[in-house]
mmCIF file of C-alpha atoms in Angstrom:
data_model
loop_
_atom_site.group_PDB
_atom_site.id
_atom_site.type_symbol
_atom_site.label_atom_id
_atom_site.label_comp_id
_atom_site.label_asym_id
_atom_site.label_seq_id
_atom_site.Cartn_x
_atom_site.Cartn_y
_atom_site.Cartn_z
ATOM 1 C CA MET A 621 -21.523 58.531 4.084
ATOM 2 C CA VAL A 622 -21.832 54.460 3.756
ATOM 3 C CA VAL A 623 -22.666 53.629 0.721
ATOM 4 C CA PHE A 624 -24.852 50.140 0.675
ATOM 5 C CA SER A 625 -24.421 48.067 -1.988
ATOM 6 C CA PHE A 626 -27.249 45.695 -3.956
ATOM 7 C CA TRP A 627 -25.684 42.816 -2.261
ATOM 8 C CA GLN A 628 -26.477 44.441 1.400
ATOM 9 C CA ARG A 629 -29.411 46.289 0.444
ATOM 10 C CA LEU A 630 -30.660 43.190 -0.780
ATOM 11 C CA LEU A 631 -29.843 40.864 2.556
ATOM 12 C CA ILE A 632 -31.478 44.041 4.494
ATOM 13 C CA ALA A 633 -34.572 44.027 2.584
ATOM 14 C CA LEU A 634 -35.134 40.596 3.123
ATOM 15 C CA ILE A 635 -34.401 40.887 7.046
ATOM 16 C CA ASN A 636 -36.937 44.304 6.530
ATOM 17 C CA LEU A 637 -39.706 41.676 5.363
ATOM 18 C CA GLN A 638 -39.567 38.901 7.785
ATOM 19 C CA LYS A 639 -42.681 39.357 10.285
ATOM 20 C CA LYS A 640 -41.257 37.249 13.226
ATOM 21 C CA LYS A 641 -38.867 39.627 15.060
ATOM 22 C CA THR A 642 -36.650 36.458 15.554
ATOM 23 C CA GLY A 643 -35.456 33.736 13.185
ATOM 24 C CA VAL A 644 -33.895 32.706 10.046
ATOM 25 C CA ILE A 645 -33.645 33.852 6.407
ATOM 26 C CA ALA A 646 -32.401 31.517 3.425
ATOM 27 C CA PRO A 647 -30.493 33.497 1.268
ATOM 28 C CA LYS A 648 -31.874 32.491 -1.983
ATOM 29 C CA ARG A 649 -32.263 35.427 -4.249
ATOM 30 C CA PHE A 650 -28.816 36.577 -2.634
ATOM 31 C CA VAL A 651 -27.191 32.858 -3.861
ATOM 32 C CA GLN A 652 -29.255 33.802 -7.160
ATOM 33 C CA ARG A 653 -28.051 36.317 -7.659
ATOM 34 C CA LEU A 654 -24.594 35.147 -6.718
ATOM 35 C CA LYS A 655 -24.461 32.371 -9.542
ATOM 36 C CA LYS A 656 -25.535 34.921 -12.328
ATOM 37 C CA GLN A 657 -23.261 37.222 -11.634
ATOM 38 C CA ASN A 658 -20.088 34.250 -11.432
ATOM 39 C CA GLU A 659 -20.410 31.651 -13.131
ATOM 40 C CA LEU A 660 -17.709 29.411 -10.427
ATOM 41 C CA PHE A 661 -20.791 29.174 -8.269
ATOM 42 C CA ARG A 662 -22.960 27.694 -10.755
ATOM 43 C CA SER A 663 -22.303 24.148 -10.109
ATOM 44 C CA TYR A 664 -23.763 22.335 -7.229
ATOM 45 C CA MET A 665 -19.972 21.224 -6.305
ATOM 46 C CA HIS A 666 -18.013 22.350 -3.172
ATOM 47 C CA GLN A 667 -17.342 25.595 -2.804
ATOM 48 C CA ASP A 668 -14.549 27.701 -1.681
ATOM 49 C CA ALA A 669 -14.872 30.157 1.051
ATOM 50 C CA HIS A 670 -11.894 32.208 0.659
ATOM 51 C CA GLU A 671 -12.883 32.393 -3.125
ATOM 52 C CA PHE A 672 -16.143 33.305 -1.785
ATOM 53 C CA LEU A 673 -14.909 36.612 -0.103
ATOM 54 C CA ASN A 674 -12.108 37.707 -2.525
ATOM 55 C CA PHE A 675 -14.916 37.866 -5.085
ATOM 56 C CA LEU A 676 -17.682 39.475 -2.782
ATOM 57 C CA LEU A 677 -15.140 42.605 -1.361
ATOM 58 C CA ASN A 678 -13.884 42.748 -5.230
ATOM 59 C CA GLU A 679 -17.480 42.876 -5.663
ATOM 60 C CA LEU A 680 -18.422 44.988 -3.567
ATOM 61 C CA VAL A 681 -15.700 47.670 -4.635
ATOM 62 C CA ASP A 682 -16.435 48.243 -8.480
ATOM 63 C CA ILE A 683 -20.240 48.388 -6.970
ATOM 64 C CA LEU A 684 -19.427 51.579 -4.794
ATOM 65 C CA GLU A 685 -17.161 52.071 -7.439
ATOM 66 C CA LYS A 686 -19.999 52.219 -9.685
ATOM 67 C CA GLU A 687 -21.878 54.529 -7.558
ATOM 68 C CA ASP A 688 -19.932 56.820 -7.376
ATOM 69 C CA GLN A 689 -19.298 57.460 -10.585
ATOM 70 C CA ALA A 690 -23.037 57.637 -11.155
ATOM 71 C CA ALA A 691 -22.962 60.702 -8.704
ATOM 72 C CA LYS A 692 -20.675 62.842 -10.069
ATOM 73 C CA LYS A 693 -22.729 62.428 -14.103
ATOM 74 C CA GLU A 694 -25.485 63.278 -11.538
ATOM 75 C CA GLY A 695 -24.006 66.144 -10.103
ATOM 76 C CA GLY A 696 -24.291 64.821 -6.961
ATOM 77 C CA THR A 697 -21.511 64.938 -4.423
ATOM 78 C CA SER A 698 -19.909 61.756 -2.737
ATOM 79 C CA SER A 699 -17.002 61.496 -0.479
ATOM 80 C CA PRO A 700 -13.285 62.276 -1.579
ATOM 81 C CA SER A 701 -11.365 60.364 -3.176
ATOM 82 C CA GLU A 702 -7.243 59.359 -1.643
ATOM 83 C CA LYS A 703 -4.473 57.979 -3.652
ATOM 84 C CA THR A 704 -4.054 54.343 -3.309
ATOM 85 C CA VAL A 705 -1.018 51.771 -3.527
ATOM 86 C CA ASN A 706 -1.884 50.357 -7.028
ATOM 87 C CA GLY A 707 -1.939 54.067 -8.186
ATOM 88 C CA PRO A 708 -5.232 55.414 -10.645
ATOM 89 C CA LYS A 709 -7.160 52.757 -12.615
ATOM 90 C CA ASN A 710 -7.582 55.848 -15.335
ATOM 91 C CA PRO A 711 -3.878 57.968 -15.046
ATOM 92 C CA GLN A 712 -5.837 60.012 -17.732
ATOM 93 C CA ALA A 713 -8.657 61.352 -18.672
ATOM 94 C CA ASN A 714 -9.532 64.147 -20.838
ATOM 95 C CA GLY A 715 -5.954 65.352 -20.073
ATOM 96 C CA VAL A 716 -6.793 65.111 -16.007
ATOM 97 C CA GLN A 717 -5.059 63.385 -13.680
ATOM 98 C CA LYS A 718 -7.309 61.023 -11.811
ATOM 99 C CA GLU A 719 -7.127 59.334 -8.512
ATOM 100 C CA PRO A 720 -9.144 56.130 -7.497
ATOM 101 C CA LEU A 721 -12.306 56.052 -5.362
ATOM 102 C CA VAL A 722 -10.840 54.565 -1.820
ATOM 103 C CA THR A 723 -13.839 52.780 0.026
ATOM 104 C CA TRP A 724 -14.841 51.489 2.938
ATOM 105 C CA VAL A 725 -13.759 48.252 1.706
ATOM 106 C CA HIS A 726 -9.783 49.702 1.207
ATOM 107 C CA LYS A 727 -9.898 51.598 4.495
ATOM 108 C CA ASN A 728 -10.901 48.022 6.682
ATOM 109 C CA PHE A 729 -9.120 45.345 4.487
ATOM 110 C CA GLN A 730 -6.495 46.705 2.711
ATOM 111 C CA GLY A 731 -2.999 46.752 3.303
ATOM 112 C CA ILE A 732 0.460 46.590 1.604
ATOM 113 C CA LEU A 733 3.075 44.400 0.813
ATOM 114 C CA THR A 734 6.274 45.087 -0.264
ATOM 115 C CA ASN A 735 8.506 43.076 -2.041
ATOM 116 C CA GLU A 736 12.564 43.329 -1.648
ATOM 117 C CA THR A 737 14.836 42.038 -3.764
ATOM 118 C CA ARG A 738 18.939 42.884 -2.562
ATOM 119 C CA CYS A 739 21.260 41.932 -5.491
ATOM 120 C CA LEU A 740 24.534 40.454 -3.992
ATOM 121 C CA ARG A 741 27.011 42.016 -5.632
ATOM 122 C CA CYS A 742 26.422 46.202 -5.774
ATOM 123 C CA GLU A 743 23.814 45.639 -2.567
ATOM 124 C CA THR A 744 20.934 47.748 -4.529
ATOM 125 C CA VAL A 745 17.375 46.690 -3.452
ATOM 126 C CA THR A 746 14.517 47.370 -5.518
ATOM 127 C CA ALA A 747 11.250 47.299 -3.698
ATOM 128 C CA ARG A 748 7.973 47.268 -5.340
ATOM 129 C CA ASP A 749 4.566 47.834 -3.402
ATOM 130 C CA GLU A 750 1.292 45.666 -3.975
ATOM 131 C CA ALA A 751 -1.979 45.873 -2.390
ATOM 132 C CA PHE A 752 -3.521 43.069 -1.103
ATOM 133 C CA PHE A 753 -7.186 42.403 1.131
ATOM 134 C CA ASP A 754 -6.196 38.423 2.673
ATOM 135 C CA LEU A 755 -2.851 36.847 2.894
ATOM 136 C CA SER A 756 -2.808 33.302 1.875
ATOM 137 C CA LEU A 757 -0.440 31.355 4.275
ATOM 138 C CA ASP A 758 1.646 27.855 3.519
ATOM 139 C CA ILE A 759 1.042 25.632 6.418
ATOM 140 C CA GLU A 760 2.747 22.751 8.347
ATOM 141 C CA GLN A 761 2.176 20.290 10.892
ATOM 142 C CA ASN A 762 2.359 21.179 14.515
ATOM 143 C CA SER A 763 3.135 24.729 13.853
ATOM 144 C CA SER A 764 1.727 28.303 14.883
ATOM 145 C CA ILE A 765 0.202 31.767 12.804
ATOM 146 C CA THR A 766 3.433 33.377 14.198
ATOM 147 C CA SER A 767 5.683 30.704 12.255
ATOM 148 C CA CYS A 768 3.865 31.130 8.660
ATOM 149 C CA LEU A 769 4.028 34.748 8.866
ATOM 150 C CA LYS A 770 7.800 34.338 9.663
ATOM 151 C CA ASN A 771 7.838 31.624 6.539
ATOM 152 C CA PHE A 772 5.980 34.339 4.655
ATOM 153 C CA SER A 773 8.639 36.965 5.324
ATOM 154 C CA SER A 774 11.581 34.808 5.207
ATOM 155 C CA THR A 775 14.704 35.523 2.447
ATOM 156 C CA GLU A 776 14.817 33.299 -0.448
ATOM 157 C CA THR A 777 18.143 32.945 -2.322
ATOM 158 C CA LEU A 778 17.448 33.337 -6.048
ATOM 159 C CA ASN A 779 20.566 31.751 -7.982
ATOM 160 C CA ALA A 780 21.539 29.653 -10.828
ATOM 161 C CA GLU A 781 18.550 29.608 -13.097
ATOM 162 C CA ASP A 782 16.848 32.145 -11.253
ATOM 163 C CA LYS A 783 19.240 34.768 -10.701
ATOM 164 C CA PHE A 784 17.866 38.833 -10.792
ATOM 165 C CA PHE A 785 18.196 41.185 -13.408
ATOM 166 C CA CYS A 786 19.580 44.209 -11.248
ATOM 167 C CA ASP A 787 19.730 47.588 -13.607
ATOM 168 C CA LYS A 788 22.495 48.802 -12.115
ATOM 169 C CA CYS A 789 24.626 46.132 -12.335
ATOM 170 C CA CYS A 790 23.188 44.959 -15.967
ATOM 171 C CA SER A 791 23.377 41.705 -15.787
ATOM 172 C CA LEU A 792 22.122 38.769 -13.941
ATOM 173 C CA GLN A 793 23.146 38.176 -10.334
ATOM 174 C CA GLU A 794 22.700 36.072 -7.414
ATOM 175 C CA ALA A 795 20.269 37.857 -5.379
ATOM 176 C CA GLN A 796 17.826 38.082 -1.760
ATOM 177 C CA LYS A 797 14.206 38.298 -1.814
ATOM 178 C CA ARG A 798 11.862 38.823 0.430
ATOM 179 C CA MET A 799 7.886 39.659 1.207
ATOM 180 C CA LYS A 800 7.217 42.137 4.248
ATOM 181 C CA ILE A 801 4.057 43.640 5.195
ATOM 182 C CA LYS A 802 4.791 47.958 4.805
ATOM 183 C CA LYS A 803 1.267 48.812 5.780
ATOM 184 C CA PRO A 804 -0.971 46.599 7.982
ATOM 185 C CA PRO A 805 -4.680 46.767 7.331
ATOM 186 C CA HIS A 806 -7.264 47.627 10.176
ATOM 187 C CA ILE A 807 -8.925 43.749 9.211
ATOM 188 C CA LEU A 808 -6.534 41.618 9.003
ATOM 189 C CA VAL A 809 -7.780 38.712 6.928
ATOM 190 C CA ILE A 810 -5.727 35.532 6.817
ATOM 191 C CA HIS A 811 -6.203 32.396 4.815
ATOM 192 C CA LEU A 812 -4.785 29.273 5.593
ATOM 193 C CA LYS A 813 -3.649 26.965 2.507
ATOM 194 C CA ARG A 814 -5.371 23.593 3.579
ATOM 195 C CA PHE A 815 -5.927 22.497 0.631
ATOM 196 C CA LYS A 816 -2.936 20.981 -1.185
ATOM 197 C CA TYR A 817 -2.251 19.760 -4.655
ATOM 198 C CA ILE A 818 -0.293 16.536 -4.444
ATOM 199 C CA GLU A 819 1.432 15.648 -7.494
ATOM 200 C CA GLN A 820 1.802 11.790 -6.442
ATOM 201 C CA LEU A 821 -2.039 11.469 -5.957
ATOM 202 C CA GLY A 822 -2.519 13.738 -8.844
ATOM 203 C CA ARG A 823 -5.254 15.736 -7.076
ATOM 204 C CA TYR A 824 -5.684 18.280 -4.049
ATOM 205 C CA LYS A 825 -6.128 17.119 -0.844
ATOM 206 C CA LYS A 826 -7.312 19.195 2.695
ATOM 207 C CA LEU A 827 -4.456 19.275 5.320
ATOM 208 C CA SER A 828 -5.717 19.174 8.451
ATOM 209 C CA TYR A 829 -2.776 20.363 10.476
ATOM 210 C CA ARG A 830 -3.088 21.702 13.771
ATOM 211 C CA VAL A 831 -2.206 25.465 13.756
ATOM 212 C CA VAL A 832 -2.515 27.770 16.379
ATOM 213 C CA PHE A 833 -4.164 30.710 15.611
ATOM 214 C CA PRO A 834 -3.883 32.987 19.140
ATOM 215 C CA LEU A 835 -6.451 35.315 20.165
ATOM 216 C CA GLU A 836 -3.746 38.237 20.547
ATOM 217 C CA LEU A 837 -1.309 38.383 17.587
ATOM 218 C CA LYS A 838 1.381 40.286 17.413
ATOM 219 C CA LEU A 839 3.280 41.687 13.899
ATOM 220 C CA SER A 840 7.018 42.805 14.289
ATOM 221 C CA ASN A 841 9.153 44.557 11.911
ATOM 222 C CA THR A 842 6.215 45.576 9.701
ATOM 223 C CA VAL A 843 6.281 49.464 9.417
ATOM 224 C CA GLU A 844 9.640 51.053 10.537
ATOM 225 C CA ASP A 845 10.398 48.158 13.361
ATOM 226 C CA ALA A 846 6.719 48.753 14.639
ATOM 227 C CA ASP A 847 4.389 46.121 16.928
ATOM 228 C CA SER A 848 0.724 45.933 15.614
ATOM 229 C CA GLU A 849 -1.003 44.065 17.835
ATOM 230 C CA TYR A 850 -4.223 42.285 16.725
ATOM 231 C CA SER A 851 -7.580 40.870 18.476
ATOM 232 C CA LEU A 852 -9.346 37.745 16.775
ATOM 233 C CA PHE A 853 -12.748 38.176 16.529
ATOM 234 C CA ALA A 854 -13.953 36.281 14.006
ATOM 235 C CA VAL A 855 -13.153 31.901 12.508
ATOM 236 C CA VAL A 856 -14.522 30.905 9.322
ATOM 237 C CA VAL A 857 -13.971 26.489 9.958
ATOM 238 C CA HIS A 858 -14.128 24.157 7.683
ATOM 239 C CA VAL A 859 -16.245 20.963 8.349
ATOM 240 C CA GLY A 860 -14.657 17.841 6.952
ATOM 241 C CA SER A 861 -11.918 15.374 5.365
ATOM 242 C CA GLY A 862 -11.607 16.771 1.872
ATOM 243 C CA PRO A 863 -11.370 19.710 -0.373
ATOM 244 C CA ASN A 864 -14.485 17.957 -2.353
ATOM 245 C CA HIS A 865 -16.909 18.542 -0.054
ATOM 246 C CA GLY A 866 -17.622 19.749 3.467
ATOM 247 C CA HIS A 867 -19.664 22.135 5.400
ATOM 248 C CA TYR A 868 -19.001 25.766 6.957
ATOM 249 C CA VAL A 869 -19.331 26.975 10.110
ATOM 250 C CA SER A 870 -18.206 30.225 11.617
ATOM 251 C CA LEU A 871 -17.063 32.004 15.102
ATOM 252 C CA VAL A 872 -17.748 35.510 15.735
ATOM 253 C CA LYS A 873 -16.491 37.264 18.774
ATOM 254 C CA SER A 874 -19.901 39.580 19.617
ATOM 255 C CA HIS A 875 -20.237 42.079 23.181
ATOM 256 C CA ASN A 876 -17.059 40.260 24.409
ATOM 257 C CA HIS A 877 -18.811 36.571 23.784
ATOM 258 C CA TRP A 878 -18.280 33.865 21.013
ATOM 259 C CA LEU A 879 -20.750 32.875 19.245
ATOM 260 C CA PHE A 880 -20.802 29.473 16.974
ATOM 261 C CA PHE A 881 -22.899 29.845 13.732
ATOM 262 C CA ASP A 882 -23.950 26.509 11.639
ATOM 263 C CA ASP A 883 -26.866 27.715 9.635
ATOM 264 C CA GLU A 884 -29.479 28.190 11.251
ATOM 265 C CA ASN A 885 -28.218 27.097 14.700
ATOM 266 C CA VAL A 886 -26.792 29.556 16.605
ATOM 267 C CA GLU A 887 -25.231 28.986 20.774
ATOM 268 C CA MET A 888 -23.115 30.676 22.926
ATOM 269 C CA ILE A 889 -19.343 29.186 23.702
ATOM 270 C CA ASP A 890 -16.492 29.685 25.821
ATOM 271 C CA GLU A 891 -13.299 31.114 24.404
ATOM 272 C CA SER A 892 -11.072 28.214 25.366
ATOM 273 C CA ALA A 893 -13.823 26.328 22.516
ATOM 274 C CA VAL A 894 -11.659 27.958 20.096
ATOM 275 C CA GLN A 895 -8.731 26.461 20.361
ATOM 276 C CA THR A 896 -10.571 23.154 19.399
ATOM 277 C CA PHE A 897 -10.483 24.237 15.476
ATOM 278 C CA PHE A 898 -6.587 24.351 15.834
ATOM 279 C CA GLY A 899 -6.174 21.342 13.522
ATOM 280 C CA SER A 900 -5.464 17.996 14.164
ATOM 281 C CA ALA A 901 -1.474 16.754 16.173
ATOM 282 C CA GLN A 902 -1.455 13.713 13.940
ATOM 283 C CA GLU A 903 -2.661 12.737 10.309
ATOM 284 C CA TYR A 904 -5.594 10.829 10.957
ATOM 285 C CA SER A 905 -7.766 11.858 13.015
ATOM 286 C CA SER A 906 -11.999 12.124 13.372
ATOM 287 C CA ASN A 907 -11.511 15.648 14.185
ATOM 288 C CA THR A 908 -12.672 17.133 10.627
ATOM 289 C CA ASP A 909 -13.229 20.821 12.096
ATOM 290 C CA HIS A 910 -10.385 23.194 10.966
ATOM 291 C CA GLY A 911 -10.258 26.543 10.791
ATOM 292 C CA TYR A 912 -9.792 28.012 7.665
ATOM 293 C CA ILE A 913 -10.249 31.824 7.136
ATOM 294 C CA LEU A 914 -9.225 34.200 10.590
ATOM 295 C CA PHE A 915 -10.266 37.792 10.982
ATOM 296 C CA TYR A 916 -8.674 40.076 13.145
ATOM 297 C CA GLU A 917 -9.408 43.419 13.802
ATOM 298 C CA SER A 918 -6.147 46.071 14.746
ATOM 299 C CA LEU A 919 -5.967 47.507 18.744
ATOM 300 C CA CYS A 920 -3.621 50.327 17.569
ATOM 301 C CA ALA A 921 -7.375 52.158 16.404
ATOM 302 C CA ASN A 922 -9.260 51.333 19.678
ATOM 303 C CA LYS A 923 -6.694 52.730 21.303
ATOM 304 C CA SER A 924 -6.704 56.365 19.455
#
């Protein structure tokens, strides 16, 4: 049984209370609640969609965990918990080992990264796993998601002042470090780092770089050298020339058709129109509509 959070119930209630069969809803109560729970969104400044996404997913997890705990106290039943990569939040409670609740947020969005460090003296590999809900990728001009992912998993040499302390050698040694995806999530969320702090300017700047995001994405060499295939189904687009002002619109694939959402305006667009949001090939361009957050769905689950 899916447990609905307050946020979902609030939006569903607003929709059900509407007398019209079609139209739009101004989420004023939703925004009021959001500002009340997180001071980050209380000002009238331009807010970041990626920060909101992280807050929303983590808030949903907290709400679902609290509702599950409340149900257990009342003697009700809840969905069985499973062990997650982060391990129990409360390892010991009354001397009993407890495993954390795995919510639908975890099942859909959570993947596992592995940080591998290889000592160049003894060749010992130290691996550390960590969970993630989205991947934030550095971008370059005229690049692609595939090349960004390749750079994300590229090998870095630790030497000089950055030497690695090897437990086997019991000393600081030169090493090679690499981050890779160990377990891809069902929904792969990719955040493009379009806002970068420029030291020479003393402020953040929006990078309008052209970054190609394909409709079909293949992750190679992730889990036991297997390939994971994904299909693009949504894009959050930032409209604006800078980080402190602008607007967000969305592209969503529904029933094999692409829809363009701009506040209360919704229209159907051709699939080829998605590529117009890749970014600008030149540094200075009149085009300010750039893909910012990408949502890919695993095709493996659909084939099984």
